[in-house]
CSV table of C-alpha atoms and ligand atoms in Angstrom, one decimal:
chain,number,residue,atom,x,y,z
A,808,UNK,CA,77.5,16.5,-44.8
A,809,UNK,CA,77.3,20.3,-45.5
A,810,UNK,CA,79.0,21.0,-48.7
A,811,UNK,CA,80.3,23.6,-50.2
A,812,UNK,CA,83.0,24.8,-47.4
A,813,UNK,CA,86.4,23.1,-46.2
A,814,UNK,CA,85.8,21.0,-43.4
A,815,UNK,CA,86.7,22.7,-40.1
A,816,UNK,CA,88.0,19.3,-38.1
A,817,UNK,CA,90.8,17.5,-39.2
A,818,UNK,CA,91.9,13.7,-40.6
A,819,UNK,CA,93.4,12.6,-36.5
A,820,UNK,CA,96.5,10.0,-36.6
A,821,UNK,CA,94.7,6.3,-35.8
A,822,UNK,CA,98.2,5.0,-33.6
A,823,UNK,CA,98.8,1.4,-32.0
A,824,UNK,CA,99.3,1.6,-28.4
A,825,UNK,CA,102.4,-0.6,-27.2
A,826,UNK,CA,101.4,-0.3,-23.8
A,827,UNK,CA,97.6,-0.7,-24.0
A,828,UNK,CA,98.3,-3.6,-26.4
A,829,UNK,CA,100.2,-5.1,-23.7
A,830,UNK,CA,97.8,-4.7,-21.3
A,831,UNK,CA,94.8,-5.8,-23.6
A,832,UNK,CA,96.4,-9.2,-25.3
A,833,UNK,CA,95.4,-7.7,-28.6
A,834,UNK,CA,96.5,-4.5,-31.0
A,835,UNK,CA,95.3,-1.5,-29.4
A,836,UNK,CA,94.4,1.3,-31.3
A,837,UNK,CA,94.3,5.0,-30.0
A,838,UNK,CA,92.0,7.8,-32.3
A,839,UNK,CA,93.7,10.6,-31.2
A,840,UNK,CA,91.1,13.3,-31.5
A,841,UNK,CA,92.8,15.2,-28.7
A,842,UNK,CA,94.8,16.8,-31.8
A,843,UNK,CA,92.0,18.5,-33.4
A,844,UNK,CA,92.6,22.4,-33.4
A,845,UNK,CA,89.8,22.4,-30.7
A,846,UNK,CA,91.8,19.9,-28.7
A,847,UNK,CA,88.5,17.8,-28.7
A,848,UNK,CA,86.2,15.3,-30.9
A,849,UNK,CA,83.6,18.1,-30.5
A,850,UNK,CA,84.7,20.1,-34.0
A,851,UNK,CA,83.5,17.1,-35.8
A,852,UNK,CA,79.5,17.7,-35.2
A,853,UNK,CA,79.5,21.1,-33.8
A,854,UNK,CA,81.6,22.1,-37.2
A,855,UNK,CA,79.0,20.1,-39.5
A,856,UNK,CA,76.2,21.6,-37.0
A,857,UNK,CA,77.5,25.3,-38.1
A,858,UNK,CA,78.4,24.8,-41.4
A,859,UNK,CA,74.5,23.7,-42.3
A,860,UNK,CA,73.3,26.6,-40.2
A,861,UNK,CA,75.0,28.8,-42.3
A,862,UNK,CA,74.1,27.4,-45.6
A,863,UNK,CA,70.4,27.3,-44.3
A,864,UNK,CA,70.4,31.4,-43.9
A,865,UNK,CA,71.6,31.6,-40.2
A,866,UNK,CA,74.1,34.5,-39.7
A,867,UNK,CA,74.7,34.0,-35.9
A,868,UNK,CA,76.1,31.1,-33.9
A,869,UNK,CA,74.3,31.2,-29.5
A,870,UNK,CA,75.9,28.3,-27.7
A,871,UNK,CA,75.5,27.8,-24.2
A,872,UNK,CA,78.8,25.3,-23.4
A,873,UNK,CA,81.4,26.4,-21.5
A,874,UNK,CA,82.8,23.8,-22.0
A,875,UNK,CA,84.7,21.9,-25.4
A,876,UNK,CA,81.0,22.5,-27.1
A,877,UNK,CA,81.1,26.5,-26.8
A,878,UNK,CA,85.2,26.4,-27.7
A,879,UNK,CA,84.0,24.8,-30.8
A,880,UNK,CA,81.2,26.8,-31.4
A,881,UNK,CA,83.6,30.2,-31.8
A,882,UNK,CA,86.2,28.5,-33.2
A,883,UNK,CA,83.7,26.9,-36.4
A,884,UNK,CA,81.4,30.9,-36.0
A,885,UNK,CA,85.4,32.3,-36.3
A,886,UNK,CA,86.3,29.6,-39.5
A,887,UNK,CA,82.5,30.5,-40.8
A,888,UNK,CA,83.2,34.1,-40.7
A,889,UNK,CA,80.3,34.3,-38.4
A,890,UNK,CA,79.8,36.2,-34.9
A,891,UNK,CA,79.5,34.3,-32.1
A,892,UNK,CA,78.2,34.6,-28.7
A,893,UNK,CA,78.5,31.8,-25.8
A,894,UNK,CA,76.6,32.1,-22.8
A,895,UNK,CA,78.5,30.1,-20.3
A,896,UNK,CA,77.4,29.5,-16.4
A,897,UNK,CA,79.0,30.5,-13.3
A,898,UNK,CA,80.6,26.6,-12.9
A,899,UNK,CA,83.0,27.7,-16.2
A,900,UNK,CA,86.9,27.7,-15.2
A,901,UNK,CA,87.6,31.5,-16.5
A,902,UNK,CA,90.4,30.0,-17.9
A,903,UNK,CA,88.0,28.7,-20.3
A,904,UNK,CA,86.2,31.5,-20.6
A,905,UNK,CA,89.1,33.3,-21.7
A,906,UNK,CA,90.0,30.7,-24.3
A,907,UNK,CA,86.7,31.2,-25.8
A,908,UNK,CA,87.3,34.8,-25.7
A,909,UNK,CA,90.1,34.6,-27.6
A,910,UNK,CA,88.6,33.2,-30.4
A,911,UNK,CA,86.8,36.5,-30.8
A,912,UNK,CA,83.2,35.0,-29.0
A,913,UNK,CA,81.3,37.6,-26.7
A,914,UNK,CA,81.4,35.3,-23.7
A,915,UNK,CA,78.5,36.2,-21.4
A,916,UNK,CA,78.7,34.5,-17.6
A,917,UNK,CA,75.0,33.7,-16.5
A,918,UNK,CA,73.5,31.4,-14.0
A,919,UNK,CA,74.6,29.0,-12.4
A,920,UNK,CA,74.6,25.8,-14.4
A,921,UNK,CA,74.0,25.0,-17.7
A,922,UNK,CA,70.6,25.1,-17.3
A,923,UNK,CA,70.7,28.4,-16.7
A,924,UNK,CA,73.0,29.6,-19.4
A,925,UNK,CA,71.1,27.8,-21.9
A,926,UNK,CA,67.7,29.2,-21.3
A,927,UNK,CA,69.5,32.6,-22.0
A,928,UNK,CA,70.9,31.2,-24.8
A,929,UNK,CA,67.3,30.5,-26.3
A,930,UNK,CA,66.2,33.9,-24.8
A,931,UNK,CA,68.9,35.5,-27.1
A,932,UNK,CA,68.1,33.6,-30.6
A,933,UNK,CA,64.5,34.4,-29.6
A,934,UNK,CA,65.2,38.4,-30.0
A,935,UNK,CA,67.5,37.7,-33.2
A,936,UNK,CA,66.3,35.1,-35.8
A,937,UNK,CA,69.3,35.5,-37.7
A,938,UNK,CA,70.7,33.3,-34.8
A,939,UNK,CA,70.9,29.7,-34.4
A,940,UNK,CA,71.2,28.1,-31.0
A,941,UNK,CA,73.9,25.1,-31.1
A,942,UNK,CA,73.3,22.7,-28.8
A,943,UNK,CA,76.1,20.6,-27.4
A,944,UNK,CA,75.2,17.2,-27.7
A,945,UNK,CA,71.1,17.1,-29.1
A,946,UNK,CA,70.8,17.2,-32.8
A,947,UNK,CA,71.0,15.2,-36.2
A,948,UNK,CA,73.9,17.5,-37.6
A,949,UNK,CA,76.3,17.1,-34.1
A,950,UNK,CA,75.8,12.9,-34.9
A,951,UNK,CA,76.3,13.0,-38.8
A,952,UNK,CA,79.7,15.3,-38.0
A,953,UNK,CA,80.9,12.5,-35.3
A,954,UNK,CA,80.4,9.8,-37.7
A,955,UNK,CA,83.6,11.3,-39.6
A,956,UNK,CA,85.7,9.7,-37.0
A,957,UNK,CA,85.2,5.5,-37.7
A,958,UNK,CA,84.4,6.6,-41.1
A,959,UNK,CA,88.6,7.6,-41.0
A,960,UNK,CA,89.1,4.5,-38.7
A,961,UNK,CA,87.9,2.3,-41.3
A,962,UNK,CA,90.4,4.0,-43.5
A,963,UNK,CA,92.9,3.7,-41.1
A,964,UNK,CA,92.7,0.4,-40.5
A,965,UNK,CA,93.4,-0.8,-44.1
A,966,UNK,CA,90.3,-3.7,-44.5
A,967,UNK,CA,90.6,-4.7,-40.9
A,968,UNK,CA,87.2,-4.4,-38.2
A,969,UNK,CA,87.5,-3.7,-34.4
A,970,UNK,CA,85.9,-6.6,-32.5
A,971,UNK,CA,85.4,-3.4,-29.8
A,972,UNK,CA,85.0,-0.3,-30.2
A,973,UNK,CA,85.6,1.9,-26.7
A,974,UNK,CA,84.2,5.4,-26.0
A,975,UNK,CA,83.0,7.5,-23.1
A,976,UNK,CA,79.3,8.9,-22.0
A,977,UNK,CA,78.3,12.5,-21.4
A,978,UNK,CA,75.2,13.6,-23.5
A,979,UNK,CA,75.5,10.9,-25.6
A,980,UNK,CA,76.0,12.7,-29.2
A,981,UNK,CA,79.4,11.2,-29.6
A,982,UNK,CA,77.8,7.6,-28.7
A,983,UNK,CA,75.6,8.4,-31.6
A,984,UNK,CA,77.8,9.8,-33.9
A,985,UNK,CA,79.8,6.1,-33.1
A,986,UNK,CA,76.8,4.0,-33.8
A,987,UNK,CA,75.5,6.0,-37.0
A,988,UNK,CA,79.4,5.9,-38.2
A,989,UNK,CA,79.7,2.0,-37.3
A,990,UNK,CA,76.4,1.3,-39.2
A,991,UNK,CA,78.0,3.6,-42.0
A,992,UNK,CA,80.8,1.1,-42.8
A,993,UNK,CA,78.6,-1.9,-42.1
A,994,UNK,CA,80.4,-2.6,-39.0
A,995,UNK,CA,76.8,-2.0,-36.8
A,996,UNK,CA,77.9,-5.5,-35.0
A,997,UNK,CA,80.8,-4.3,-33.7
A,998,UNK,CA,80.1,-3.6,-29.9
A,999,UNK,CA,80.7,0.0,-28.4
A,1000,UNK,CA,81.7,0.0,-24.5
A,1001,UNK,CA,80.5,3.2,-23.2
A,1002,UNK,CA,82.9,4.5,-20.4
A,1003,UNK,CA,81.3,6.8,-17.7
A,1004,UNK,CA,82.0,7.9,-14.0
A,1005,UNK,CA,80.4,7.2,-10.9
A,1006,UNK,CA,78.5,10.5,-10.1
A,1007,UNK,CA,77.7,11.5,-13.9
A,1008,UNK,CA,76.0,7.8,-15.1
A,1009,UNK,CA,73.2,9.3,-16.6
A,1010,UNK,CA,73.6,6.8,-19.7
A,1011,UNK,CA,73.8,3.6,-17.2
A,1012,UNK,CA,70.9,4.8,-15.8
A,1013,UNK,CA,68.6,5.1,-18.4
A,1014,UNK,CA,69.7,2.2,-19.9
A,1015,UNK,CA,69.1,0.2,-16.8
A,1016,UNK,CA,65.1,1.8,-16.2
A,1017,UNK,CA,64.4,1.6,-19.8
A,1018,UNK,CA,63.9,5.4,-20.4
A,1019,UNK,CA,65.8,8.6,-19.7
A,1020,UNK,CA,66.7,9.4,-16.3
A,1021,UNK,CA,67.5,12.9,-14.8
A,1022,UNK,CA,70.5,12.6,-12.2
A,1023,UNK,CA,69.9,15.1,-9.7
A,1024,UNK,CA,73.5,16.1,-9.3
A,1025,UNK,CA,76.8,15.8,-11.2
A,1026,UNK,CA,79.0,14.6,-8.4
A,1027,UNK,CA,82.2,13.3,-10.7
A,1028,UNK,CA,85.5,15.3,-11.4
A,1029,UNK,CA,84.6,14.2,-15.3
A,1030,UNK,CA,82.6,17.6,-16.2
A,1031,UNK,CA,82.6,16.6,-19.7
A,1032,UNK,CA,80.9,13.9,-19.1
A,1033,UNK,CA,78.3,15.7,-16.4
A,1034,UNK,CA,74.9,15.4,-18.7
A,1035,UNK,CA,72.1,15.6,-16.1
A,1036,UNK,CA,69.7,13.5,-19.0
A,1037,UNK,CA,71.6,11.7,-21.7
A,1038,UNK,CA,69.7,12.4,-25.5
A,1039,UNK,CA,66.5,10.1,-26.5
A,1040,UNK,CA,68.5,9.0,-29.3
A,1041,UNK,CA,71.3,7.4,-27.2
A,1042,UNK,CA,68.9,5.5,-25.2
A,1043,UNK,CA,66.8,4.3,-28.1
A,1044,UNK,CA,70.6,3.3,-29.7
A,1045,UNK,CA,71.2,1.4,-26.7
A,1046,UNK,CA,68.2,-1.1,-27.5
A,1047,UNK,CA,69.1,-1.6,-31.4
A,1048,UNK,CA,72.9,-1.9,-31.1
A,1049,UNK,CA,75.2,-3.9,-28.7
A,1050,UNK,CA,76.3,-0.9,-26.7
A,1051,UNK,CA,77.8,-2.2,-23.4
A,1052,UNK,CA,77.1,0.7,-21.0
A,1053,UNK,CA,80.1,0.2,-17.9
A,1054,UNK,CA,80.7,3.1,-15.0
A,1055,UNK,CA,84.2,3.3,-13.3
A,1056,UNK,CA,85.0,5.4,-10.3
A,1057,UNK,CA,87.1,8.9,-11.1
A,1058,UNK,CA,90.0,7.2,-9.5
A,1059,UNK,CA,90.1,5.3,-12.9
A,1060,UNK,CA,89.5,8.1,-15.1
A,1061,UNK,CA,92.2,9.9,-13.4
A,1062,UNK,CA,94.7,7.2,-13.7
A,1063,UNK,CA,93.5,7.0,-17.4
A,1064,UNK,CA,94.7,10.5,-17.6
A,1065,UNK,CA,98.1,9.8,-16.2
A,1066,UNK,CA,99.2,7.0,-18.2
A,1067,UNK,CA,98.2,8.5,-21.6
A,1068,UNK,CA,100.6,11.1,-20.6
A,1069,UNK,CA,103.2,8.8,-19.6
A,1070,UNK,CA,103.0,7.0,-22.4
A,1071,UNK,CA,101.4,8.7,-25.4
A,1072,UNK,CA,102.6,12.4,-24.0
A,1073,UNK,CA,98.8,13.5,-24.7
A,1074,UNK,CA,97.2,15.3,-21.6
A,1075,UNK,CA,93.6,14.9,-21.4
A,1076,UNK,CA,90.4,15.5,-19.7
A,1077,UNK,CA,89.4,13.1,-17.0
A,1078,UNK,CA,86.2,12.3,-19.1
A,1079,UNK,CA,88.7,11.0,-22.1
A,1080,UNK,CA,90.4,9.5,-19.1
A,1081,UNK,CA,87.6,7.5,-18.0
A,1082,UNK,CA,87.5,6.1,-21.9
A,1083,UNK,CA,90.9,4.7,-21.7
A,1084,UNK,CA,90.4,3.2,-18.4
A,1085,UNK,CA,88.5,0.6,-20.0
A,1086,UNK,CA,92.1,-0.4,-21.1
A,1087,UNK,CA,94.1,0.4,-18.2
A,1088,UNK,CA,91.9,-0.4,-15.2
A,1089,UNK,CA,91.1,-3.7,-17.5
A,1090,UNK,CA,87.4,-3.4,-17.8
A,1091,UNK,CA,87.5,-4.8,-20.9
A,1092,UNK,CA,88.9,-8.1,-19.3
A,1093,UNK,CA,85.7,-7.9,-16.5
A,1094,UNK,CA,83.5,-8.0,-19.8
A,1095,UNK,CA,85.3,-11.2,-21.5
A,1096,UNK,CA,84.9,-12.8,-17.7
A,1097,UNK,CA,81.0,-11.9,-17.7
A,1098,UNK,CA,80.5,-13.2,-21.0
A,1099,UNK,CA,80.0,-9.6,-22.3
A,1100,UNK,CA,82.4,-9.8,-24.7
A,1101,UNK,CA,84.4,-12.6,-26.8
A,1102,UNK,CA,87.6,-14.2,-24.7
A,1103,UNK,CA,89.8,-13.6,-27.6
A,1104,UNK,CA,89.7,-10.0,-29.3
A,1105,UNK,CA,91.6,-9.3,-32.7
A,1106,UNK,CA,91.3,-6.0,-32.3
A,1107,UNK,CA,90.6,-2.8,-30.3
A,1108,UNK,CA,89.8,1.0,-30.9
A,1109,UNK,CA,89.7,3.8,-27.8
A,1110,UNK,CA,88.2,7.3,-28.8
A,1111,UNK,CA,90.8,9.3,-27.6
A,1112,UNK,CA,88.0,12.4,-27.6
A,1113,UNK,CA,91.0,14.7,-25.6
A,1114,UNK,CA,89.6,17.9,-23.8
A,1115,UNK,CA,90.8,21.6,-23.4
A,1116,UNK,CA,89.6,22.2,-19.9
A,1117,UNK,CA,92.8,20.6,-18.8
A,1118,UNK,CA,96.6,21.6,-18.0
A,1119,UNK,CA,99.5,19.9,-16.1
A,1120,UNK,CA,98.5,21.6,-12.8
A,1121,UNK,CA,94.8,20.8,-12.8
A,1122,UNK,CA,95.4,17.0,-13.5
A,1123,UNK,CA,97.7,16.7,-10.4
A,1124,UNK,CA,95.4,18.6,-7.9
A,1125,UNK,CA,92.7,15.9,-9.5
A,1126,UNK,CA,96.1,13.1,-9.2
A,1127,UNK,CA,96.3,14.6,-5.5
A,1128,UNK,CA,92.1,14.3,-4.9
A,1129,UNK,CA,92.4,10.6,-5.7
A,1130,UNK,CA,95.3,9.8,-3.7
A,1131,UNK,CA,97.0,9.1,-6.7
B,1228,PLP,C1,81.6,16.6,-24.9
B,1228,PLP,C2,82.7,15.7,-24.4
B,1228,PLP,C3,82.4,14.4,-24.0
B,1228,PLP,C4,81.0,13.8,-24.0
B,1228,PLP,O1,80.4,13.9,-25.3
B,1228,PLP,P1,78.8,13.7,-25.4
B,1228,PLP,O2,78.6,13.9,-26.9
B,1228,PLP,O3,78.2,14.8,-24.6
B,1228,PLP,O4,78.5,12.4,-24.9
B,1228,PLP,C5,83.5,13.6,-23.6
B,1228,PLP,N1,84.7,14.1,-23.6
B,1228,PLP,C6,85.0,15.3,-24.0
B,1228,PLP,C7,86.4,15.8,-24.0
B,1228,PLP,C8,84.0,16.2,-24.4
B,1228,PLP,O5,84.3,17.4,-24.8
């Protein structure tokens, strides 16, 4: 880890979930990474990501997320003391947009995905080479910062292991910051289910061909989790380590959504939704019944990985979508 500065994420509370522990048959625990000043996970590698760019010369923090990625990206450049500028894409709720904004970024809208955005993002660091492109999801230093969450986990937990360990799917760097983190504290044979939605399964596909697919649309309402091509690294993961790759319909992720606010109080993106689903919609028990995972569970973790693209009204026209 990059040294010499204070770590930008925080320590999250690791709490047992009464109602998912009811649901489950065994202790349910919720890492609530929703509370990170960022509201998501994504402090934890983007943070680590910035930190080493500065210490390595860089002056100047590009990223090209309009999403949790570019929030963090300005709020580690505004920790850093560094400028920041994130190039977001047309699709970005302006909402967002203003968020970043407000963390003192220059926010420039162009094209109209990510694709797009990003390709001006690697324009820009081309012209400056004080600048350093961040890149959401890709890259050694995103995985290393992610593996500070099961490295707290297995403090949290007091000498006890997770027979399960449940997280969702976009681009695949929290995945690997999981697996690196699990292999960390020796627990590599603790299985990960990876949560994603129909209509962003880029994961599930390239697991199932055996190399990385490009989906040719993002069709769910779980943005977050809306990687076109998941990164090499997850997909070579998913040969080495038991990762169980499953893919529930937004419907679920929605409902995820609905009951950690009813009973946690946390409101969360429908991509941290689809995560707890694996709970609530009992996927976990459609593993035990395929053989995918042990009948009887002592214990089990859900990434709670949050979201800031997200407020009371949004979730019920998404509640309202579903017929909900
Ligand atoms: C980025 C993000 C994801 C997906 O993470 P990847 O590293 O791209 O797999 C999931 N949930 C939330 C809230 C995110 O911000």
């Amino acid at each position: 880890m990059a040294g010499s500065e204070p770590e930008l994420h925080i320590k999250t509370p690791l709490l047992e979930s009464i109602p998912m522990t009811k649901i489950a048959g065994c202790p349910v625990y919720i890492k609530c990474d929703n509370m990170q000043p960022t509201a998501s996970f994504k402090i934890r590698g983007i943070g680590n990501r910035c930190k080493k760019a500065l210490e390595a010369g860089y002056t100047r923090i590009i990223s090209s997320s309009g999403g949790n990625a570019g929030y963090a990206a300005a709020y580690a450049a505004r920790q850093l003391g560094m400028p920041a500028t994130v190039v977001v894409p047309e699709s970005t709720p302006k909402f967002m947009a203003d968020k970043i904004r407000d963390l003192g970024a220059n926010v420039i809208v162009h094209g109209k995905v990510w694709d797009y955005a990003n390709q001006h993002a690697l324009q820009l660091a081309e012209e400056d080479p004080s600048a350093v492109v961040i890149h959401p999801f890709d890259h050694p230093d995103v995985w290393e910062g992610h593996e500070t969450m099961i490295l707290e986990i297995q403090d949290q937990l007091h000498g006890k292991k997770p027979d399960v360990v449940v997280t969702c799917v976009g681009g695949g760097g929290l995945l690997c910051g999981v697996v690196q983190g699990l292999q960390r504290v020796g627990w590599s044979d603790v299985p990960v289910v990876a949560m994603e939605t129909f209509g962003a399964e880029s994961f599930n596909a390239a697991v199932k061909a055996g190399k990385l697919v490009t989906l040719p649309d993002i069709t769910s309402m779980c943005k977050c989790l809306g990687a076109l091509t998941v990164c090499e690294k997850s997909l070579e993961y998913s040969s080495k380590y038991p990762i169980i790759p499953c893919v529930v319909p937004d419907k679920d992720a929605i409902k995820g959504c609905l009951k950690l606010l009813d009973d946690h109080r946390i409101l969360v993106e429908p991509a941290c939704g689809a995560a707890a689903s694996a709970v609530y919609s009992d996927v976990l028990g459609e593993l035990k019944a395929e053989g995918k995972l042990p009948e009887k569970l002592g214990c089990v973790v859900v990434v709670v990985c949050g979201g800031g693209a997200i407020n009371l009204q949004q979730l019920l026209k998404f509640k309202e979508a579903c017929n909900l």
